Short mmCIF file of C-alpha atoms and ligand atoms in Angstrom, two decimals:
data_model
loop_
_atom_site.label_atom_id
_atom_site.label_comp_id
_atom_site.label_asym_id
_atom_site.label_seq_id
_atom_site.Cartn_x
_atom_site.Cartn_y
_atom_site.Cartn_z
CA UNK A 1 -44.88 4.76 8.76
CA UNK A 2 -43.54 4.57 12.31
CA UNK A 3 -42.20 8.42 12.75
CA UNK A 4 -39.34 7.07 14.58
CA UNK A 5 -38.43 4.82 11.62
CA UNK A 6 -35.29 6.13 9.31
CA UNK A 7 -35.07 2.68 6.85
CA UNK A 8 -35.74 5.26 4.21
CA UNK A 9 -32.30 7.38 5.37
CA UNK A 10 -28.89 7.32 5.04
CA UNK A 11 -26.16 8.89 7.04
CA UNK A 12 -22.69 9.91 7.06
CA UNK A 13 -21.29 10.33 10.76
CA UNK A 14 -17.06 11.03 10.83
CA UNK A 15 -15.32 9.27 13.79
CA UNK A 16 -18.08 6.50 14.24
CA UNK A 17 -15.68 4.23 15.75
CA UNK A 18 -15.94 5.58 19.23
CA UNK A 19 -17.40 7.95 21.76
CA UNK A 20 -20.50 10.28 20.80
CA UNK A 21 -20.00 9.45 16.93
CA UNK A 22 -20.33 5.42 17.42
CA UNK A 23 -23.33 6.19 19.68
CA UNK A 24 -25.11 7.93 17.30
CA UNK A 25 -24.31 5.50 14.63
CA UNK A 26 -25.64 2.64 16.66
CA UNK A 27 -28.89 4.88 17.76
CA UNK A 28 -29.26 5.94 14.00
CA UNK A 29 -29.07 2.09 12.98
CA UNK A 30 -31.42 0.96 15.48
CA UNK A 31 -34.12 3.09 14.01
CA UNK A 32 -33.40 1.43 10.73
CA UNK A 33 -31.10 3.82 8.92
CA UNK A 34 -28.33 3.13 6.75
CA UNK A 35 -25.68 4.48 7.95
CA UNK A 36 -21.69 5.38 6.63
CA UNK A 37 -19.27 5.03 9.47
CA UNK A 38 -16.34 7.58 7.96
CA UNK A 39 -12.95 6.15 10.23
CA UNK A 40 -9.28 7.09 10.22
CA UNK A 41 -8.53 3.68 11.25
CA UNK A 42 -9.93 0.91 8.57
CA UNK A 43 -9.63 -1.90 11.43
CA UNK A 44 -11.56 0.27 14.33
CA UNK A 45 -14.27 0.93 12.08
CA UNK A 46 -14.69 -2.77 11.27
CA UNK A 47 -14.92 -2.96 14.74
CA UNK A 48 -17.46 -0.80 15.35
CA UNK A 49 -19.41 -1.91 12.62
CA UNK A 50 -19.69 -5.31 14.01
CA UNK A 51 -20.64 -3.97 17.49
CA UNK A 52 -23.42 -1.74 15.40
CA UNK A 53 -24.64 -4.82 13.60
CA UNK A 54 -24.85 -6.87 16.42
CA UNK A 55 -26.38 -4.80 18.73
CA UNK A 56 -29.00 -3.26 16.48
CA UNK A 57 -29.81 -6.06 13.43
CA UNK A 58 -29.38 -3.54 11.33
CA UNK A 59 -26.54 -5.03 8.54
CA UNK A 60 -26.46 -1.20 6.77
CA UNK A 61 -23.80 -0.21 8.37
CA UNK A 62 -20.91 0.90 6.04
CA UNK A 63 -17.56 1.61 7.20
CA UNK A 64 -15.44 3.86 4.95
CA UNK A 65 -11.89 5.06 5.57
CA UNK A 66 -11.14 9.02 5.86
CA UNK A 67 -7.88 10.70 7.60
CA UNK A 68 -9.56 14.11 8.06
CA UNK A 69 -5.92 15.30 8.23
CA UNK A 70 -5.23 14.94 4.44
CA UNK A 71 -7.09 16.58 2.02
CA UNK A 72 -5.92 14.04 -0.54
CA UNK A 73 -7.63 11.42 1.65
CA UNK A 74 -10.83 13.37 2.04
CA UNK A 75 -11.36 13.80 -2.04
CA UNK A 76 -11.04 10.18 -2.29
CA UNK A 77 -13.53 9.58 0.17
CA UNK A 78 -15.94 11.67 -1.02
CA UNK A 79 -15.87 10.30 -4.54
CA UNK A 80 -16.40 7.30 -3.16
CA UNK A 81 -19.41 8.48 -1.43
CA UNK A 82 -20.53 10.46 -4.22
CA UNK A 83 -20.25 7.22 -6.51
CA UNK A 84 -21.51 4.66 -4.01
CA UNK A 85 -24.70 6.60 -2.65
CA UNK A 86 -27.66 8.02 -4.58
CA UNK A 87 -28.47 10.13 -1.33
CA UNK A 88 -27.17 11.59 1.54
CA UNK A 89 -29.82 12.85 4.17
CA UNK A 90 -27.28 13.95 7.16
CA UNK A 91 -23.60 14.39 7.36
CA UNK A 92 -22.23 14.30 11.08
CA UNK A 93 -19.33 16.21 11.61
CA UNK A 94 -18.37 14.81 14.57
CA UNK A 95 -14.61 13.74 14.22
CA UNK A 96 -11.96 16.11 16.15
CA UNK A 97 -8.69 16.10 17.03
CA UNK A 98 -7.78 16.55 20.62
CA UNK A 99 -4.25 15.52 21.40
CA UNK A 100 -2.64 17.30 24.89
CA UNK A 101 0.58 15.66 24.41
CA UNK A 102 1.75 17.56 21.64
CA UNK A 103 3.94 20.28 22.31
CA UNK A 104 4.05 22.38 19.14
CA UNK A 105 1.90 22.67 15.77
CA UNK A 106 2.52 19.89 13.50
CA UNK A 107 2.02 20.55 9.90
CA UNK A 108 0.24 18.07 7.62
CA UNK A 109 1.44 17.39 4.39
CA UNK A 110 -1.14 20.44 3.17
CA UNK A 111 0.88 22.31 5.00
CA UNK A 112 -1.99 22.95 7.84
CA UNK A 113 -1.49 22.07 11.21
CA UNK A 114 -3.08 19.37 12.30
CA UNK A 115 -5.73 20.45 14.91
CA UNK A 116 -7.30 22.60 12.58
CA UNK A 117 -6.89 20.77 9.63
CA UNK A 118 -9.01 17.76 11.32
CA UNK A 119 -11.26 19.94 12.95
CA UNK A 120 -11.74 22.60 10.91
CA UNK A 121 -10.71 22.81 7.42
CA UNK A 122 -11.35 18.87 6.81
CA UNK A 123 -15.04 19.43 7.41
CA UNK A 124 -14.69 22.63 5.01
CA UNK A 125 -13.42 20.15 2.37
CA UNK A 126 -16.07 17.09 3.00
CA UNK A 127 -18.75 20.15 2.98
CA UNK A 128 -17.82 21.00 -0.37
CA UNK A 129 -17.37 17.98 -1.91
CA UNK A 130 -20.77 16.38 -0.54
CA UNK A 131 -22.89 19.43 -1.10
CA UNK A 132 -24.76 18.37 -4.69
CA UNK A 133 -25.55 15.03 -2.91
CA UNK A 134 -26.94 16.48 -0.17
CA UNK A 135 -28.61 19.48 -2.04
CA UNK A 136 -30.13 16.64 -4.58
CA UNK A 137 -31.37 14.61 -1.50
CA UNK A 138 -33.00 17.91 0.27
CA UNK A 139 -34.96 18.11 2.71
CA UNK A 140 -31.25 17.26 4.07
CA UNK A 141 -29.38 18.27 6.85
CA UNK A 142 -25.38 18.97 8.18
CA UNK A 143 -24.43 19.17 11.94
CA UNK A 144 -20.95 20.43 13.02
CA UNK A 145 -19.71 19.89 16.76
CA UNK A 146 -18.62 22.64 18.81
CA UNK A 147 -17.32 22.49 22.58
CA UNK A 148 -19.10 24.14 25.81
CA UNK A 149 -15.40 24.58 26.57
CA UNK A 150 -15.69 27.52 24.44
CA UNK A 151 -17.50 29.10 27.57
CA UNK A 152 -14.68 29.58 29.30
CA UNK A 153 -12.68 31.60 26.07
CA UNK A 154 -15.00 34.53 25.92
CA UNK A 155 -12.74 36.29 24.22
CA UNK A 156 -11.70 33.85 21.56
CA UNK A 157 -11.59 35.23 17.90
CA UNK A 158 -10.11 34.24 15.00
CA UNK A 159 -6.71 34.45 14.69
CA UNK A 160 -5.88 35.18 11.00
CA UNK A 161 -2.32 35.48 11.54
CA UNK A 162 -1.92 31.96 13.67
CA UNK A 163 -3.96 30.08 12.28
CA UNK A 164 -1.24 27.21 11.89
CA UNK A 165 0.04 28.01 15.24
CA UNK A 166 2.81 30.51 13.40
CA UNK A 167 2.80 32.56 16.41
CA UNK A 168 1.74 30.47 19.24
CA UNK A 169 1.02 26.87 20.11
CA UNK A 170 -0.95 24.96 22.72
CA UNK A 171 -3.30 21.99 22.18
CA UNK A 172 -6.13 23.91 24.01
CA UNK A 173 -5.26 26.67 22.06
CA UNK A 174 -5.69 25.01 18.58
CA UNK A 175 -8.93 23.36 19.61
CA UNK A 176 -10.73 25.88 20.72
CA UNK A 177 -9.76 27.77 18.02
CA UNK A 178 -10.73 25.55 15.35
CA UNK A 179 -14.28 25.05 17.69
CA UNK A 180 -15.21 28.55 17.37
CA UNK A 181 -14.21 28.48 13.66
CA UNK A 182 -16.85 25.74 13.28
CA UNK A 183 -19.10 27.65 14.62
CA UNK A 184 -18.91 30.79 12.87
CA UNK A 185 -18.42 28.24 9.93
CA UNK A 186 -21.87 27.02 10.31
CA UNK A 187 -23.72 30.30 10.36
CA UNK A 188 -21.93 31.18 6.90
CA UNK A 189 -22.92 27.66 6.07
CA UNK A 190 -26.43 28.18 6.44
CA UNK A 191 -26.19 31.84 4.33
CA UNK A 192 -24.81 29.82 1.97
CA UNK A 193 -27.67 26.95 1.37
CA UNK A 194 -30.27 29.50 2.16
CA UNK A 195 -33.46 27.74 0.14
CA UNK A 196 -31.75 24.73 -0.68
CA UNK A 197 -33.52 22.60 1.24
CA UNK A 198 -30.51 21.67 2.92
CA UNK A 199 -30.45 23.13 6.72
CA UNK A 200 -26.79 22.72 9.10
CA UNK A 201 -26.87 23.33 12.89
CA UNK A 202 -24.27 23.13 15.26
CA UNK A 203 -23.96 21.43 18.50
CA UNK A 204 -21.77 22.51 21.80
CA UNK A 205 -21.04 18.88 23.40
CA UNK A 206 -20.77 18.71 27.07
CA UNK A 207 -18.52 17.02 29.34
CA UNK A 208 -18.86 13.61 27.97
CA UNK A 209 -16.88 10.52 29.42
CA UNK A 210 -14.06 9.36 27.47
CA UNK A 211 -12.70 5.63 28.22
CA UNK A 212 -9.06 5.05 29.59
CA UNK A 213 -8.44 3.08 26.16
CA UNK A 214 -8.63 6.35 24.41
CA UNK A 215 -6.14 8.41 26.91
CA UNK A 216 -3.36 5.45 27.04
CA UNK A 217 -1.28 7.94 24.88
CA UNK A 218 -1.07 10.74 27.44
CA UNK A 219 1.13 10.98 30.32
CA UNK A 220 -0.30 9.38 34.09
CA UNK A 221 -1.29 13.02 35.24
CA UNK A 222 -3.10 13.89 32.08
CA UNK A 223 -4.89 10.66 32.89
CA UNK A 224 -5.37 11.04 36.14
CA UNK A 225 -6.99 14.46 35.01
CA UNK A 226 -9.69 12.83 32.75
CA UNK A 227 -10.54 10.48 35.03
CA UNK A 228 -11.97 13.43 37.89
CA UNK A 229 -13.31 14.97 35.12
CA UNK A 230 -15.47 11.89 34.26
CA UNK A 231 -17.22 11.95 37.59
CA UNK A 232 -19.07 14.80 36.15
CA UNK A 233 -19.40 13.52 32.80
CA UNK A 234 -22.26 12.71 30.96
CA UNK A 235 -22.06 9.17 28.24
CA UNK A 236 -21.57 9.29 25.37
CA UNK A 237 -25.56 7.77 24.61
CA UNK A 238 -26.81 10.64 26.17
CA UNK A 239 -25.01 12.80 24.19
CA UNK A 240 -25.32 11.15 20.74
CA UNK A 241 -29.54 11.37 21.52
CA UNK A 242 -29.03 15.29 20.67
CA UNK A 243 -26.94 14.49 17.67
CA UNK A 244 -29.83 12.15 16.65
CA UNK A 245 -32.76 15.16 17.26
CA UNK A 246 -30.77 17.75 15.60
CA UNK A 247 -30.12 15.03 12.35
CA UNK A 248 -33.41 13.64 12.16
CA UNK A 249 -36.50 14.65 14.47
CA UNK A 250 -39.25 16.62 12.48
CA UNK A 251 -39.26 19.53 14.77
CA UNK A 252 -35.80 20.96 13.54
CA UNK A 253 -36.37 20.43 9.91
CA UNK A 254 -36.84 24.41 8.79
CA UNK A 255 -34.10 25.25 11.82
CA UNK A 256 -30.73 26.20 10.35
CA UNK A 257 -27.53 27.67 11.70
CA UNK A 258 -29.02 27.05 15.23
CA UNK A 259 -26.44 26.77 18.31
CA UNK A 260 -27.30 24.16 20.45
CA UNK A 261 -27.04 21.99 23.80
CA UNK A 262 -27.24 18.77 25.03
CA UNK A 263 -30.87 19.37 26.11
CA UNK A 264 -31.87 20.30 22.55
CA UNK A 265 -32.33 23.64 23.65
CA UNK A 266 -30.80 26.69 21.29
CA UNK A 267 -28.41 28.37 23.43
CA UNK A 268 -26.68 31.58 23.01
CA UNK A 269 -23.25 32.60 20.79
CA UNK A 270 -20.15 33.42 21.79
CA UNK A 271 -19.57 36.89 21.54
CA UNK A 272 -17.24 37.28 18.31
CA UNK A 273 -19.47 35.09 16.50
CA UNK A 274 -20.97 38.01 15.82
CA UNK A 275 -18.88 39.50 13.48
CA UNK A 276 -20.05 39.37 9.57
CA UNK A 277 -16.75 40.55 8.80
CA UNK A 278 -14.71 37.58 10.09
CA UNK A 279 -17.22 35.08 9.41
CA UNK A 280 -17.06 36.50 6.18
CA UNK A 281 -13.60 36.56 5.89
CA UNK A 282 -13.08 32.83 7.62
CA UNK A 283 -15.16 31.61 5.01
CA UNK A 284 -13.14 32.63 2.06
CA UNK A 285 -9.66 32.13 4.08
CA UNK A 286 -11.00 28.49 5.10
CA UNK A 287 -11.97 27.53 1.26
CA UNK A 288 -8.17 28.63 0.77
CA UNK A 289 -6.67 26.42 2.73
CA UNK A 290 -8.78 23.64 1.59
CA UNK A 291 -7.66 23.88 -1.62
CA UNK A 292 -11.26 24.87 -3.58
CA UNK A 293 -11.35 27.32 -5.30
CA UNK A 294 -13.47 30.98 -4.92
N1 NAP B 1 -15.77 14.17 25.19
C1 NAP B 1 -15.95 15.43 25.54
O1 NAP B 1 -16.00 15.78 26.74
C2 NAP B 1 -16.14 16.50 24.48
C3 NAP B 1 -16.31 17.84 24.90
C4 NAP B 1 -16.50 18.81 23.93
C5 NAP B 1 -16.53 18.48 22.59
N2 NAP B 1 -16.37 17.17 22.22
C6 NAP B 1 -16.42 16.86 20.79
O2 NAP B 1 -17.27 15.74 20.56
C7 NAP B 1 -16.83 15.03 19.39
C8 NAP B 1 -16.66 13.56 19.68
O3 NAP B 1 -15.76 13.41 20.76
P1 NAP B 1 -15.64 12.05 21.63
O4 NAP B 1 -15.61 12.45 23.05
O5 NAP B 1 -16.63 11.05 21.17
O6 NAP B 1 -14.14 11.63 21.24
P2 NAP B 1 -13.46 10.29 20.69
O7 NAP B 1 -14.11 9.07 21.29
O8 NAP B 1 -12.00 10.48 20.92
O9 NAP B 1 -13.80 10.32 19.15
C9 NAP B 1 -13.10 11.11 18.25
C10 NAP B 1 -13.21 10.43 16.90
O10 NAP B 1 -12.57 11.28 15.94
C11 NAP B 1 -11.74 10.46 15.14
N3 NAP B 1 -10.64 11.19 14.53
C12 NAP B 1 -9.66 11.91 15.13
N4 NAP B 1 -8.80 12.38 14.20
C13 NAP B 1 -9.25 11.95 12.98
C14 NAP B 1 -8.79 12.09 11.65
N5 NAP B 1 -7.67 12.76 11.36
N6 NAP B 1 -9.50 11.53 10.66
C15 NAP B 1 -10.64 10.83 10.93
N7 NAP B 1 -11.11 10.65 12.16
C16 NAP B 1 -10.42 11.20 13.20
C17 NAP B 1 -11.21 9.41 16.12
O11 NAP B 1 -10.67 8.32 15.39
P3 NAP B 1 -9.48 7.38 15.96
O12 NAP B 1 -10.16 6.27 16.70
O13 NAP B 1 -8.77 6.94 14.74
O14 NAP B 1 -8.64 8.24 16.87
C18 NAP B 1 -12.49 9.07 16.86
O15 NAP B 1 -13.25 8.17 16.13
C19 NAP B 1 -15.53 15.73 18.95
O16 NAP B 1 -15.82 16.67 17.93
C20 NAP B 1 -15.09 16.46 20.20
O17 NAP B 1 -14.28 17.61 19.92
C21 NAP B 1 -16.17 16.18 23.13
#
């Protein structure tokens, strides 16, 4: 068999509908692989799907609706998946919430606030609730998405007491800090399904172009903003190609709780990540707040 051929695969990639996560879906479809677009929006993922389908042959593409934001929505999802599927061989994490125009945390109706419910404690949940498929279909693999933004918080840690913005509030803020939680998240991760047969990795995106469609909710400036910072973007194809690697090439198949760039190179930690003690801790917390229990 063709190494490069996945008809014998079948992935799960959240927030297929656009950017790095529709890239990847399309990439992972051209090579033959069925693949589950997971989509807030039932209608955008339809979308997609047809683009996928048309542009790669490939009529395996699934779309399935998931509002990473409510954990009610999530355990549907996954029982779904868990009925529909008799394997799962990657599970993209790749969905995130990154709104600038709100102005102060927003509770979901988990009482979470909504960055890091999305980003954070929504992939927590899925985790959980996917892991006997994946451990059943092992060799099997899980990548989360961090930020290179997190390069310029060297200082970041976990903020146990604001974790719902309680104590103070910014976008930026809640992104970043729900970034680095994924992070530290995937090296407890990988403790966790030591000799399972099921590896996770992590990967810090880049500056990656996002389309004016997807900003017409921010104010002109904010725009404006995006746009200079897309002169030194790269697409969102080149990006997805590490996405594919880490989810699928041979080479990374014994790798797990690996950092890594968008040149498929392993790159180093930020500093705090470090700390047993909080990843520790953030592991229990984050199981919490997603409602399993320890
Ligand atoms: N672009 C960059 O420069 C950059 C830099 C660093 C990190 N990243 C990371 O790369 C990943 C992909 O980003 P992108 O640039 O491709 O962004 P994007 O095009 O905006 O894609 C984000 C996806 O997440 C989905 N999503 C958001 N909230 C959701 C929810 N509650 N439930 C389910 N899906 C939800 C969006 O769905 P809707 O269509 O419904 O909104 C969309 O499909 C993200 O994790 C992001 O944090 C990107």
């Amino acid at each position: 068999m063709n190494p490069r051929d996945l008809s014998d695969k079948t992935y799960l990639i959240t927030g297929a509908n656009s950017g790095i996560g529709k890239a990847a879906a399309q990439q992972l479809a051209a090579r033959g692989a069925q693949v589950i677009l997971a989509c807030r929006s039932a209608e955008r993922g339809a979308q997609a799907q047809a683009q996928i389908t048309q542009a790669t042959g490939n009529s395996r593409v699934i779309v399935l609706p998931v509002d990473l934001a409510s954990q009610a929505s999530i355990r549907a999802f996954c029982a779904q998946v868990n009925q529909q599927f008799t394997r799962l061989d990657g599970l993209i994490h790749n969905a995130a919430n990154f709104d600038p125009s709100l102005k102060q945390a927003l509770l979901t109706a988990d009482g979470v606030e909504t960055i890091f419910a999305t980003n954070h404690i929504g992939v927590v949940l899925m985790t959980a609730l996917l892991e006997d498929l994946l451990r059943a279909s092992a060799p099997s693999r899980i990548l989360t998405v961090a930020s290179k933004g997190l390069l310029t918080y060297p200082f970041l840690d976990i903020e146990f007491d604001n974790l719902n913005g309680e104590r103070r509030f910014s976008t930026q803020h809640a992104y970043y800090h729900a970034k680095l939680a994924q992070v530290m998240y995937t090296l407890s991760l990988a403790q966790h399904l030591q000799g399972s047969g099921v590896t996770v990795n992590c990967v810090r995106v880049t500056n990656v172009a996002i389309p004016d469609e997807r900003l017409t909710h921010l104010p002109a400036w904010q725009r404006r903003l995006y746009q200079l910072k897309r002169r030194a973007a790269i697409s969102p194809e080149q990006m997805a190609r590490t996405y594919v690697y880490l989810i699928s090439d041979p080479s990374v198949e014994a790798i797990s709780g690996g950092y890594w760039d968008e040149n498929n190179r392993q790159v180093q930690l930020n500093r705090s990540v470090a700390n047993a003690a909080t990843r520790a801790r953030l592991w229990q917390v984050s199981r919490q707040m997603a409602g399993l229990e320890d």
